[in-house]
Tab-separated table of C-alpha atoms and ligand atoms in Angstrom:
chain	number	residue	atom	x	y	z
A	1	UNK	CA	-25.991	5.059	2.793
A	2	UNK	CA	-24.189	1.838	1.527
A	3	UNK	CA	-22.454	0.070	3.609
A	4	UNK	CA	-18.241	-0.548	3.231
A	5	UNK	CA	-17.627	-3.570	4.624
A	6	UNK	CA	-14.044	-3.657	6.911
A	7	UNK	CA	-11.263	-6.057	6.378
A	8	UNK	CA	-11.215	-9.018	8.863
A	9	UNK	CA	-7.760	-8.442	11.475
A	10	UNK	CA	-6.123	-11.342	8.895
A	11	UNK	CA	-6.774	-9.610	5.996
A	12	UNK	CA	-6.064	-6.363	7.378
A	13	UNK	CA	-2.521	-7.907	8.188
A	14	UNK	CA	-2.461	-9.692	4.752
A	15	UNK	CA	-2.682	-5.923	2.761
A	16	UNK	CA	0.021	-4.681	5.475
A	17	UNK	CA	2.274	-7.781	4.367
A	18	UNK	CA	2.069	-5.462	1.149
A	19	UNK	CA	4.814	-6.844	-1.349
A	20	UNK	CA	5.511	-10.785	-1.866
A	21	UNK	CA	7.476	-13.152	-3.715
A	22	UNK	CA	6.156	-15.830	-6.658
A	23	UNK	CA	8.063	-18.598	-7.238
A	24	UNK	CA	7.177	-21.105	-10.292
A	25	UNK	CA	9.401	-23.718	-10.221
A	26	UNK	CA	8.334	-27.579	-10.557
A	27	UNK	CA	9.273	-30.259	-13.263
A	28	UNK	CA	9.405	-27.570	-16.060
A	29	UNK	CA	11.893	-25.833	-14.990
A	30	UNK	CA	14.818	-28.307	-16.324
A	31	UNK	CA	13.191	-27.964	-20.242
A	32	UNK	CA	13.601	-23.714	-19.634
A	33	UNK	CA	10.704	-22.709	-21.824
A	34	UNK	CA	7.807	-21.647	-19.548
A	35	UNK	CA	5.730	-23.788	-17.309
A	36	UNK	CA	3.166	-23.959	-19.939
A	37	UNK	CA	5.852	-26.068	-21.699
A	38	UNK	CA	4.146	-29.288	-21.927
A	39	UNK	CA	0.884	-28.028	-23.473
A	40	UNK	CA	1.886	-25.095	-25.657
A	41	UNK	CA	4.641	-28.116	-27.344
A	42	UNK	CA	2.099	-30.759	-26.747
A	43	UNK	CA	4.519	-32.771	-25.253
A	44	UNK	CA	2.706	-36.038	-24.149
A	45	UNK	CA	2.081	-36.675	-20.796
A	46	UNK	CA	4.423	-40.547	-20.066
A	47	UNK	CA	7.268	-38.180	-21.805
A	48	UNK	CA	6.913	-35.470	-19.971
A	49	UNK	CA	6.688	-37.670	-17.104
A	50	UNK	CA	10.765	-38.287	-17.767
A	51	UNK	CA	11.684	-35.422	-16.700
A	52	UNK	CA	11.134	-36.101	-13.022
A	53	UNK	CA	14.418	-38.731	-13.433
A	54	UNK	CA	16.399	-35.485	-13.471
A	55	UNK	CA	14.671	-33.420	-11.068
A	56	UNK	CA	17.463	-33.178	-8.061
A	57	UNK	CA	16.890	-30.094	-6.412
A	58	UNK	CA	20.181	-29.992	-6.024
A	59	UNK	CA	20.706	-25.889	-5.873
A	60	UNK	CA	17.076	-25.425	-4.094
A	61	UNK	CA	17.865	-23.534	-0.830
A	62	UNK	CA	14.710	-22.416	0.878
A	63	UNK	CA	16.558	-20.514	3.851
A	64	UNK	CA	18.270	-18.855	0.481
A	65	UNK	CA	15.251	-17.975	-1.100
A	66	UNK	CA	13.418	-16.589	2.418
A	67	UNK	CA	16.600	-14.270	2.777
A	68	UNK	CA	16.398	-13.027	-1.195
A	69	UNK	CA	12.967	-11.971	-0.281
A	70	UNK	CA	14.130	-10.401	3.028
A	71	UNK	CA	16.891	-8.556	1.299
A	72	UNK	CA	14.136	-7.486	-1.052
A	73	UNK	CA	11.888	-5.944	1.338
A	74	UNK	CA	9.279	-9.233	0.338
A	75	UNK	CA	7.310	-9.936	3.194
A	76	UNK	CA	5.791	-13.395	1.920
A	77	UNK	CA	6.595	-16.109	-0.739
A	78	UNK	CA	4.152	-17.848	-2.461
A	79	UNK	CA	5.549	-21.315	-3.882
A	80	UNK	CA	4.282	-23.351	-6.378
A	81	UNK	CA	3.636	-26.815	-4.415
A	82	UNK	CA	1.789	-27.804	-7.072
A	83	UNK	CA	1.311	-26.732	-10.889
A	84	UNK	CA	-0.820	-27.417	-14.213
A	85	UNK	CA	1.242	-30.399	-14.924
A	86	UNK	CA	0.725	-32.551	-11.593
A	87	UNK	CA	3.784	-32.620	-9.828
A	88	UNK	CA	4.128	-31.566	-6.168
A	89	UNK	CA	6.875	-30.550	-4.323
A	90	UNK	CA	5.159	-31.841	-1.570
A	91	UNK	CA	4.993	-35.381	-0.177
A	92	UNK	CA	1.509	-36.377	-1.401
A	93	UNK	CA	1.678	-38.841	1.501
A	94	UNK	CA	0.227	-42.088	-0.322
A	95	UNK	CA	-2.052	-39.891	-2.845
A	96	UNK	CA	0.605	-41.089	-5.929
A	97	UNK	CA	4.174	-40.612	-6.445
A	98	UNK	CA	4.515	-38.116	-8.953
A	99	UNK	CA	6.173	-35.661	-6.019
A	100	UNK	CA	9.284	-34.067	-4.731
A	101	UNK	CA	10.017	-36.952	-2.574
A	102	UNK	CA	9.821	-39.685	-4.889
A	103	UNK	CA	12.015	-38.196	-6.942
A	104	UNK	CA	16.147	-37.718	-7.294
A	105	UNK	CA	15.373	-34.820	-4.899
A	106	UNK	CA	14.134	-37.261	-2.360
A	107	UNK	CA	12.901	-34.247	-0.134
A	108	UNK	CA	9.910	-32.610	0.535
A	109	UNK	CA	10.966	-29.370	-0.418
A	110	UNK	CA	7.485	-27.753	0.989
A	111	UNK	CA	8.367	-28.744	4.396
A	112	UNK	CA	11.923	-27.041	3.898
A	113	UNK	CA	10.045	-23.656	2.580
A	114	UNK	CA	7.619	-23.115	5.479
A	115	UNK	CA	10.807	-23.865	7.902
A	116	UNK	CA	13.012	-21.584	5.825
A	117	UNK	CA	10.031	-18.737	6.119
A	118	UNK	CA	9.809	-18.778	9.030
A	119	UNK	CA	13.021	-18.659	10.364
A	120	UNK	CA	13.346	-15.239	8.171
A	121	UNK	CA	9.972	-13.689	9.667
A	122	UNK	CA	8.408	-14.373	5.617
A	123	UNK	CA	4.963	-15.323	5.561
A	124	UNK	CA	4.572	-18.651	3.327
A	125	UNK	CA	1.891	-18.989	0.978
A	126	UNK	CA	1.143	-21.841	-1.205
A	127	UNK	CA	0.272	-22.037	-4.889
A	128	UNK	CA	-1.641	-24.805	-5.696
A	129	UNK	CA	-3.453	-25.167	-8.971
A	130	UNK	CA	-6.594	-26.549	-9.989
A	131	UNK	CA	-6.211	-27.618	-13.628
A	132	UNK	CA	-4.245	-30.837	-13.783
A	133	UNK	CA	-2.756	-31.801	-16.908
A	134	UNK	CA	-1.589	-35.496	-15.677
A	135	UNK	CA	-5.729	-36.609	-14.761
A	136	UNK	CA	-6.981	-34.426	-17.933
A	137	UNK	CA	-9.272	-31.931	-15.949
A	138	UNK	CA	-10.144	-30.017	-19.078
A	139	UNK	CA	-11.714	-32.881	-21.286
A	140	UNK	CA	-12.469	-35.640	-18.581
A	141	UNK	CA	-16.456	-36.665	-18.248
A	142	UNK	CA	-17.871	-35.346	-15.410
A	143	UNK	CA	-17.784	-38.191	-13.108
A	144	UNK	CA	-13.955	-38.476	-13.558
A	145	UNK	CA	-13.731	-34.922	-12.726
A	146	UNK	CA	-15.910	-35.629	-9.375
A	147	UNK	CA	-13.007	-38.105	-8.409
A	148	UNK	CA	-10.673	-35.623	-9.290
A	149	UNK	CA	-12.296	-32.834	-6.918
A	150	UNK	CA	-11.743	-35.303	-4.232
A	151	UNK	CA	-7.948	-35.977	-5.013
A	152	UNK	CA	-7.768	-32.387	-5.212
A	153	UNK	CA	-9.212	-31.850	-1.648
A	154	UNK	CA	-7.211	-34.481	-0.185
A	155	UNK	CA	-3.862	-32.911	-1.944
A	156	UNK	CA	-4.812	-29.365	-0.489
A	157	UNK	CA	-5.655	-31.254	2.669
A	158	UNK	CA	-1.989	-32.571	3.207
A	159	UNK	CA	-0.748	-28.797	2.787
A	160	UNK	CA	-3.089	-27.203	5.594
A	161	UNK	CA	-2.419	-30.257	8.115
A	162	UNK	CA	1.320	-31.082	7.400
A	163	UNK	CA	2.955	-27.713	7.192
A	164	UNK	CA	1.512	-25.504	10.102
A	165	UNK	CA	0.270	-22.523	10.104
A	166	UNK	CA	0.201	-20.968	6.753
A	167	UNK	CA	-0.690	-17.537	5.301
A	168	UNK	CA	-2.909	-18.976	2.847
A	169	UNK	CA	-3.663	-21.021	-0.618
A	170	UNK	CA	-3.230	-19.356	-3.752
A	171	UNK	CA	-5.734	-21.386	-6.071
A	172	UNK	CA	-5.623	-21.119	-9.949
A	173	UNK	CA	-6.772	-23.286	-12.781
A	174	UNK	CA	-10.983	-22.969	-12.124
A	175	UNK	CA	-11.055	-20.901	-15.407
A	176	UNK	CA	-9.773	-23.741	-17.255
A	177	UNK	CA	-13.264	-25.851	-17.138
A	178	UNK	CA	-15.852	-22.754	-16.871
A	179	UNK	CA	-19.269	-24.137	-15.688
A	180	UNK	CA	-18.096	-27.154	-14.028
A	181	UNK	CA	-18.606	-28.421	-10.416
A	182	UNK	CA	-15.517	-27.224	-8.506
A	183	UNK	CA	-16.698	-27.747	-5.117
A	184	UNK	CA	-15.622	-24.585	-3.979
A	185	UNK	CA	-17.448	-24.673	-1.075
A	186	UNK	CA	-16.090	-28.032	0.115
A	187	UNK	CA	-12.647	-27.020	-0.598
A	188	UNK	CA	-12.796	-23.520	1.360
A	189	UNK	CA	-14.691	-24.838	4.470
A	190	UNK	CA	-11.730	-27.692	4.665
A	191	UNK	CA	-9.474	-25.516	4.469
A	192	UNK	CA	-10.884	-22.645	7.266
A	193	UNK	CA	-11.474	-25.772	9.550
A	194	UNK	CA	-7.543	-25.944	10.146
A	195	UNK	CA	-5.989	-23.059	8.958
A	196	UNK	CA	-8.999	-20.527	10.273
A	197	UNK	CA	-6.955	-17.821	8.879
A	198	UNK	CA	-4.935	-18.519	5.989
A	199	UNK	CA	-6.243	-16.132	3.136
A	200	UNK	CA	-7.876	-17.747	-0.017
A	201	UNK	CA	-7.157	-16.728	-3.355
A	202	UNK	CA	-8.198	-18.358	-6.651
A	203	UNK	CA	-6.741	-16.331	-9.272
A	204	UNK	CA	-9.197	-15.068	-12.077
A	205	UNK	CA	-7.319	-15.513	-14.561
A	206	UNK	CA	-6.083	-12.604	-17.010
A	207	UNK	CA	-9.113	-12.275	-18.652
A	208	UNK	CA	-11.326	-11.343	-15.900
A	209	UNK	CA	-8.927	-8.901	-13.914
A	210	UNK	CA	-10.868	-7.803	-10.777
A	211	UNK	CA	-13.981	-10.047	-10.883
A	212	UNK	CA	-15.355	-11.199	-7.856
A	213	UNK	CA	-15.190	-14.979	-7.612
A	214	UNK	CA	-17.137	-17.049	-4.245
A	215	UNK	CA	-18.267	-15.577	-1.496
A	216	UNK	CA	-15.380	-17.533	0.729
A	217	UNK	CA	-12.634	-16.070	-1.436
A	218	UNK	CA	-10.193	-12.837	0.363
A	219	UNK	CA	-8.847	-11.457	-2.375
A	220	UNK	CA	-9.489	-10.647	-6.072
A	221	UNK	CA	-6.782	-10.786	-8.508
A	222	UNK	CA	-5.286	-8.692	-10.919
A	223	UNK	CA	-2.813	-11.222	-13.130
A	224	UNK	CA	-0.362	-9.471	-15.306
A	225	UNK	CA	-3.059	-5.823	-15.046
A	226	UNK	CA	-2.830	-3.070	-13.049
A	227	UNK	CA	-5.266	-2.987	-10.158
A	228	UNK	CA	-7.830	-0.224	-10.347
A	229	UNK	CA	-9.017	1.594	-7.464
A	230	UNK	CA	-11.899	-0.370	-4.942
A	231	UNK	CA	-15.316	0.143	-4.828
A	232	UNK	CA	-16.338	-2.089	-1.712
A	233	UNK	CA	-19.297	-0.669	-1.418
A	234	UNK	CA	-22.481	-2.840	-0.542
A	235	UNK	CA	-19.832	-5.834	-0.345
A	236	UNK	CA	-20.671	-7.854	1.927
A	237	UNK	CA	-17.090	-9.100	3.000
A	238	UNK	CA	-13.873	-6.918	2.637
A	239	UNK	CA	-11.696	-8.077	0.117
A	240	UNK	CA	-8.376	-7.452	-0.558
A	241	UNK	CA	-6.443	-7.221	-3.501
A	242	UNK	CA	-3.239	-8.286	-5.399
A	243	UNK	CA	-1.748	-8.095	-8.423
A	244	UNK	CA	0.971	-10.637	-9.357
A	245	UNK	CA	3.640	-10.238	-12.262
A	246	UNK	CA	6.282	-11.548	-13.649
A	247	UNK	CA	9.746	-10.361	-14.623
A	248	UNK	CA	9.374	-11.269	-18.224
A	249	UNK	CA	6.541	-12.829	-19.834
A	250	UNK	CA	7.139	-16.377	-18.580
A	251	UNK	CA	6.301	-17.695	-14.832
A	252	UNK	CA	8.519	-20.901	-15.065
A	253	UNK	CA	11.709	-20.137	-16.581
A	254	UNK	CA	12.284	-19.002	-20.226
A	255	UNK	CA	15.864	-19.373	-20.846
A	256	UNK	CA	15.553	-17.289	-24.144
A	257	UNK	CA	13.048	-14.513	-22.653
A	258	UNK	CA	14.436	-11.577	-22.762
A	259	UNK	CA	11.593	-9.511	-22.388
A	260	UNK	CA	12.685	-8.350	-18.306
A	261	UNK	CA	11.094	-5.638	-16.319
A	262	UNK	CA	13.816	-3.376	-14.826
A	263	UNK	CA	13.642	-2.033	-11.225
A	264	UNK	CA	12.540	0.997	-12.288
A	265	UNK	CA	9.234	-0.853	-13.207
A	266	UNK	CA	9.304	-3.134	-10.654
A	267	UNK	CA	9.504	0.216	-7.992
A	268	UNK	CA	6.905	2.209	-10.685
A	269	UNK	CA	4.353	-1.019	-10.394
A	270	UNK	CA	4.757	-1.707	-6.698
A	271	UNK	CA	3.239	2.032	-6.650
A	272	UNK	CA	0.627	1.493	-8.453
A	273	UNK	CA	-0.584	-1.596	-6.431
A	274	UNK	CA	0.311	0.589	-2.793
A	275	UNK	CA	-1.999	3.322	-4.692
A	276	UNK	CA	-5.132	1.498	-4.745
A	277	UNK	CA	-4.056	-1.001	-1.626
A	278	UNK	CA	-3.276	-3.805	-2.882
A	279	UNK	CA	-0.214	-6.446	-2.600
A	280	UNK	CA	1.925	-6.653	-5.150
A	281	UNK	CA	3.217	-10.487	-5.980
A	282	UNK	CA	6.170	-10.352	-8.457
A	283	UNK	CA	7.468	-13.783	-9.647
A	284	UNK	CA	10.758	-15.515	-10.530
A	285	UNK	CA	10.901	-18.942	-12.453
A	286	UNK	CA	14.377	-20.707	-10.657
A	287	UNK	CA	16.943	-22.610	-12.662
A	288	UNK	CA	16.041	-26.374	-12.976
A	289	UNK	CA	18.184	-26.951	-10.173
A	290	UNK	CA	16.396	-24.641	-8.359
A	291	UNK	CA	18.559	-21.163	-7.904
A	292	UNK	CA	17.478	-17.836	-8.173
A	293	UNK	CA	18.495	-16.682	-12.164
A	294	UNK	CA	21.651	-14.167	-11.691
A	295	UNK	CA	19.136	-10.948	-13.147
A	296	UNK	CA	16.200	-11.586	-11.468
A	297	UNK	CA	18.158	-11.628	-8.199
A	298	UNK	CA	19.782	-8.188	-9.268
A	299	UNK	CA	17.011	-6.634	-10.118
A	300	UNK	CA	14.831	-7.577	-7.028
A	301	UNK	CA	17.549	-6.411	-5.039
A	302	UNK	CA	18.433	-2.928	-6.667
A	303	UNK	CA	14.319	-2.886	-6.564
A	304	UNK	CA	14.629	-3.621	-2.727
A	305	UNK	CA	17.548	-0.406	-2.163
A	306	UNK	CA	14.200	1.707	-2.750
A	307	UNK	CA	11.632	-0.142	-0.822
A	308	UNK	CA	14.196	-0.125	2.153
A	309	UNK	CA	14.501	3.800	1.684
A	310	UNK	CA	10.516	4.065	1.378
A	311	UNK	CA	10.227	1.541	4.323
A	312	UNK	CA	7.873	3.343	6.663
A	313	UNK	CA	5.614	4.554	3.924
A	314	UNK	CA	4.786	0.967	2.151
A	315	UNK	CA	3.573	-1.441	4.533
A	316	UNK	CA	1.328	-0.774	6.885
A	317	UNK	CA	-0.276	2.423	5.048
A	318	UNK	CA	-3.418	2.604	3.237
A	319	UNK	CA	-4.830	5.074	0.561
A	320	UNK	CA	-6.342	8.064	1.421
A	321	UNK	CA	-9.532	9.717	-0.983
A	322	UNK	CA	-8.000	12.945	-1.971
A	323	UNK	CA	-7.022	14.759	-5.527
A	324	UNK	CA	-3.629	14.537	-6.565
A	325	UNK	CA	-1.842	15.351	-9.833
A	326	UNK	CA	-1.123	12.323	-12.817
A	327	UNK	CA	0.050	9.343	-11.093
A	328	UNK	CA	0.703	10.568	-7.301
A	329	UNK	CA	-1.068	9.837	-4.472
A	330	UNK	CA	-1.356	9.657	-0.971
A	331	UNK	CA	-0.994	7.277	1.819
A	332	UNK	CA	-1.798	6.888	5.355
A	333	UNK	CA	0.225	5.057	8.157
A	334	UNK	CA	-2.660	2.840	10.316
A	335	UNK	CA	-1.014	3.593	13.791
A	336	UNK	CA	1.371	6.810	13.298
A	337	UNK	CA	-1.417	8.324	11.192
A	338	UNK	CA	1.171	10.062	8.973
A	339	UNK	CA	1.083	10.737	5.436
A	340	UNK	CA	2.863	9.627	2.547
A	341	UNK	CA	3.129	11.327	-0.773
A	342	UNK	CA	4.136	9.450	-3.912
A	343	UNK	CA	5.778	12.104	-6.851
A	344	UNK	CA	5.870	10.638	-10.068
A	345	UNK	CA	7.761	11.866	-12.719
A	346	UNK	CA	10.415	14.135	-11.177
A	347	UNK	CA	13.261	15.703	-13.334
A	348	UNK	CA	17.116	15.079	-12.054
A	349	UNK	CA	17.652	18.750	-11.030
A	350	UNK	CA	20.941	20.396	-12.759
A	351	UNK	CA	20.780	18.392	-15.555
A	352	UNK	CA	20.122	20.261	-18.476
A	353	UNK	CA	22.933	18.852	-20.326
A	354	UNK	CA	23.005	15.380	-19.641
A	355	UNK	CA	20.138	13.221	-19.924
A	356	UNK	CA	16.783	13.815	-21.296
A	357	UNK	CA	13.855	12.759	-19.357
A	358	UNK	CA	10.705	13.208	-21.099
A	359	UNK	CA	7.173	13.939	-19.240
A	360	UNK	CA	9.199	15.257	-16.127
A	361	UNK	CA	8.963	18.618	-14.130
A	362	UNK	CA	9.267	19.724	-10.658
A	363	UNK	CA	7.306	22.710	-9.115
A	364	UNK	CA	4.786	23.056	-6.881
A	365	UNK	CA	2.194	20.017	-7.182
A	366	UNK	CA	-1.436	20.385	-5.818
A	367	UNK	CA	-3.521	18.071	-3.588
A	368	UNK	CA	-7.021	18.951	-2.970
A	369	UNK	CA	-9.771	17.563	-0.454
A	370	UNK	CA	-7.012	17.357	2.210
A	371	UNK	CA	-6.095	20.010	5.436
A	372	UNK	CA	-3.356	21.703	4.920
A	373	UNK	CA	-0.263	19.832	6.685
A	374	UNK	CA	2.312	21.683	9.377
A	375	UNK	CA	5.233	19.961	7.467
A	376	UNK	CA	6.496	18.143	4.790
A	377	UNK	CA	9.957	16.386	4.018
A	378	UNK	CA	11.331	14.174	1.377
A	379	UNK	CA	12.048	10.386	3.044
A	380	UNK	CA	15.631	10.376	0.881
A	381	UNK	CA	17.184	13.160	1.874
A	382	UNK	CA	15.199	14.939	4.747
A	383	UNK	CA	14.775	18.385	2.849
A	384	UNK	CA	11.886	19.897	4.026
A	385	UNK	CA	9.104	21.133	1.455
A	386	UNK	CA	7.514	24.584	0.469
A	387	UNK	CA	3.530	24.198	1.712
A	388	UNK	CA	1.320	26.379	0.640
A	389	UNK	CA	-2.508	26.350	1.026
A	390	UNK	CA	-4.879	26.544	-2.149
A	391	UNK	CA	-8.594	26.126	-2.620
A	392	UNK	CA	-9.764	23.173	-0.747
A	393	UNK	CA	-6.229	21.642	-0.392
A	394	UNK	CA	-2.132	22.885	-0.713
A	395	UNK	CA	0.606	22.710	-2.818
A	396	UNK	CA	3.865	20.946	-2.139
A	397	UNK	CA	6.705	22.156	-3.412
A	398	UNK	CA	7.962	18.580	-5.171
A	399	UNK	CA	12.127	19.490	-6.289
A	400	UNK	CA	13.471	17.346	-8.575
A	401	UNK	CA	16.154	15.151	-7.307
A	402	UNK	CA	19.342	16.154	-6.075
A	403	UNK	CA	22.195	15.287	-8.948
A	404	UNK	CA	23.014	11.565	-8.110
A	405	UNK	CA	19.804	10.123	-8.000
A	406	UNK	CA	16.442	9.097	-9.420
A	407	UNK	CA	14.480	7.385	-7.516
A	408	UNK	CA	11.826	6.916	-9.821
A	409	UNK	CA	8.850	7.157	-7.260
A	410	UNK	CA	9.957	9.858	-4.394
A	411	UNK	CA	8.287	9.595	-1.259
A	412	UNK	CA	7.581	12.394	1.326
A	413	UNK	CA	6.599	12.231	4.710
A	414	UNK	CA	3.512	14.579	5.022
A	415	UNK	CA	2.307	15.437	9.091
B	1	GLC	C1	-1.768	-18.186	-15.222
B	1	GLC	C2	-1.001	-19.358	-15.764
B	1	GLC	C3	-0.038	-19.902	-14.848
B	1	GLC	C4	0.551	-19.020	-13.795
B	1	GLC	C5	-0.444	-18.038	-13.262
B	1	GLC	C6	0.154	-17.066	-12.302
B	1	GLC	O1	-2.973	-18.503	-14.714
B	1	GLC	O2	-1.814	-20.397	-16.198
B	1	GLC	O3	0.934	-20.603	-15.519
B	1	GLC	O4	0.898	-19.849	-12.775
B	1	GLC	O5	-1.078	-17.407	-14.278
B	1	GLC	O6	-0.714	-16.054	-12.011
């Protein structure tokens, strides 16, 4: 029989940490049109360079932005200390001056995140990418890009000495010179040698959702694409998984994108992640001066109303192999061993003559491959459910919800 590898105690406490907050925010953010800005308007690089003159920071409030995510039900933020165009928030300490603290800001705005974090219980994470615009990493010979591998060692270096103990280094950019001589090695054994436990990503990119990158990586990544269900068998290391997202189709902010996600599909994709057991990373792109934008916070919050109510059934629970109907599924608690089912697609009962909703229905729902449970309840309201035992498996009675409310996903506590 093939072996299925099980997850090391950090990243079993990594997929518990189950929902997280993105935050792209750097010297793009005062132009408002994406943090691909400077390449997609190939804006050259002295000019772009100007921009750091006006970079103040001035509405940045880390202890603000740990408690959004709090409020949210967000267990960690990961924070771009470094994106494609060069510019860290961090004090590179003597590497160059193109940071945070040699700029208006004056601060090194990494140091206030981790503090921030963990003063709210949030775990911080850092982004850090490997493409860099500012020392031309995608057309450079390869001996400049050698030197650059060691600036980029040395950068990532300063975050996993200077900032304590982190909960790991979110990597992307490696897609951007396929075939090349990242060092991967050298960069991952540096980093485990002071932060032993810090999970490594190094995002795939969205054109290879799921793939497997090196050995020393924790987590594959599902940009902008719905996870699919884990086949870890014959691995030879667990490895998690996460899918991050934004709330339009920028990461930095797009003043004129108005494509949002609502929290109905912010709650509907969280699901789908907590289905298969993955995290789910959703991002926000702050104002230049560095505030959460007025919708994003509204929505994450209204979002965060449900994952308060579905509290005990999202964190620490894992999926469970068993047949269930369209999108539902089933989860289990690690220590209470309880059971969570996730209903799809319920109606608003007595509402014949009010609002459509199309693809709905309530009625007895069946689950096969499972034993048949003593009880059943709804998490919202308490109601207990109709059990009754078909086949290999039951049927739970899954009402609509009571006139008032949709919850869009409705949990029940299965035992
Ligand atoms: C992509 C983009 C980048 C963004 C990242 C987030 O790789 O290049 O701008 O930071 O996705 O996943």
């Amino acid at each position: 029989m093939t072996q299925i590898p099980t997850p090391a105690p950090y990243l079993d406490r990594f997929e518990s940490l189950a929902y997280g907050l993105f935050v792209h925010w750097g010297l793009y953010s005062q132009v408002g049109q994406g943090e691909w800005y400077k390449k997609w308007h190939n804006v050259p690089m002295e000019s772009y360079r100007e921009l750091v003159k006006d970079f103040t920071a001035e509405a940045f409030n880390a202890q603000a932005l740990a408690q959004f995510a709090k409020r949210c039900g967000m267990k960690y933020i990961c924070l771009t200390t470094r994106h494609h165009d060069g510019f860290s928030l961090y004090d590179t300490r003597g590497l160059n001056t193109y940071d945070a603290p040699h700029s208006p800001a004056g601060r090194d705005l990494i140091s206030e995140f981790v503090v921030a974090c963990r003063s709210e219980g949030i775990v911080p994470f850092f982004y850090h990418t490997t493409l860099d615009w500012s020392r031309d990493t995608e057309t450079c010979d390869d001996a400049a890009f050698a030197k650059y591998i060691d600036y980029l060692v040395a950068s990532v270096e300063i975050l996993c000495t200077q900032y304590g103990e982190i909960g790991g280094l979110w990597f992307d950019g490696n897609w951007s010179r396929p075939g090349a001589d990242w060092q991967e090695d050298r960069l991952y054994r540096m980093i485990r040698t002071h932060q032993p436990e810090a999970i490594i990503v190094n995002n795939s990119s969205i054109n290879a959702l799921g793939a497997k990158g090196h050995p020393m990586l924790d987590v594959i990544t599902y940009e902008q694409g719905r996870p699919e269900p884990m086949d870890r068998s014959g691995m030879s290391k667990y490895v998690a998984a996460e899918m991050c997202q934004t709330m339009n189709l920028h990461w930095g902010i797009g003043s004129r994108d108005f494509m949002y996600k609502s929290p109905a599909e912010v709650i509907t994709d969280l699901a789908a992640c907590r289905r298969v057991g993955a995290n789910y990373l959703l991002n926000i792109g702050p104002t230049a001066g560095g505030r959460i934008p007025p919708y994003e916070q509204a929505c994450l919050e209204r979002a965060g109303d449900w994952v308060k109510l579905m509290e005990s059934a999202l964190y620490d629970t894992r999926p469970v192999a068993c047949g269930c109907e369209g999108r539902d599924f089933i989860l289990r608690h690690k220590e209470t061993g309880k059971l969570y089912y996730f209903a799809h697609d319920l109606p608003i009962t007595n509402n014949d003559h009010k609002t459509k909703e199309a693809g709905s229905h309530e009625g007895p729902r069946r689950i096969t491959g499972l034993d048949v449970p003593s009880s059943a309840r709804w998490l919202d309201t308490g109601e207990e459910m109709d059990i009754t035992p078909e086949g290999d498996g039951f049927q739970l009675d899954c009402k609509g919800y009571p006139y008032g409310s949709n919850l869009v996903v409705r949990v029940a506590e299965i035992q």
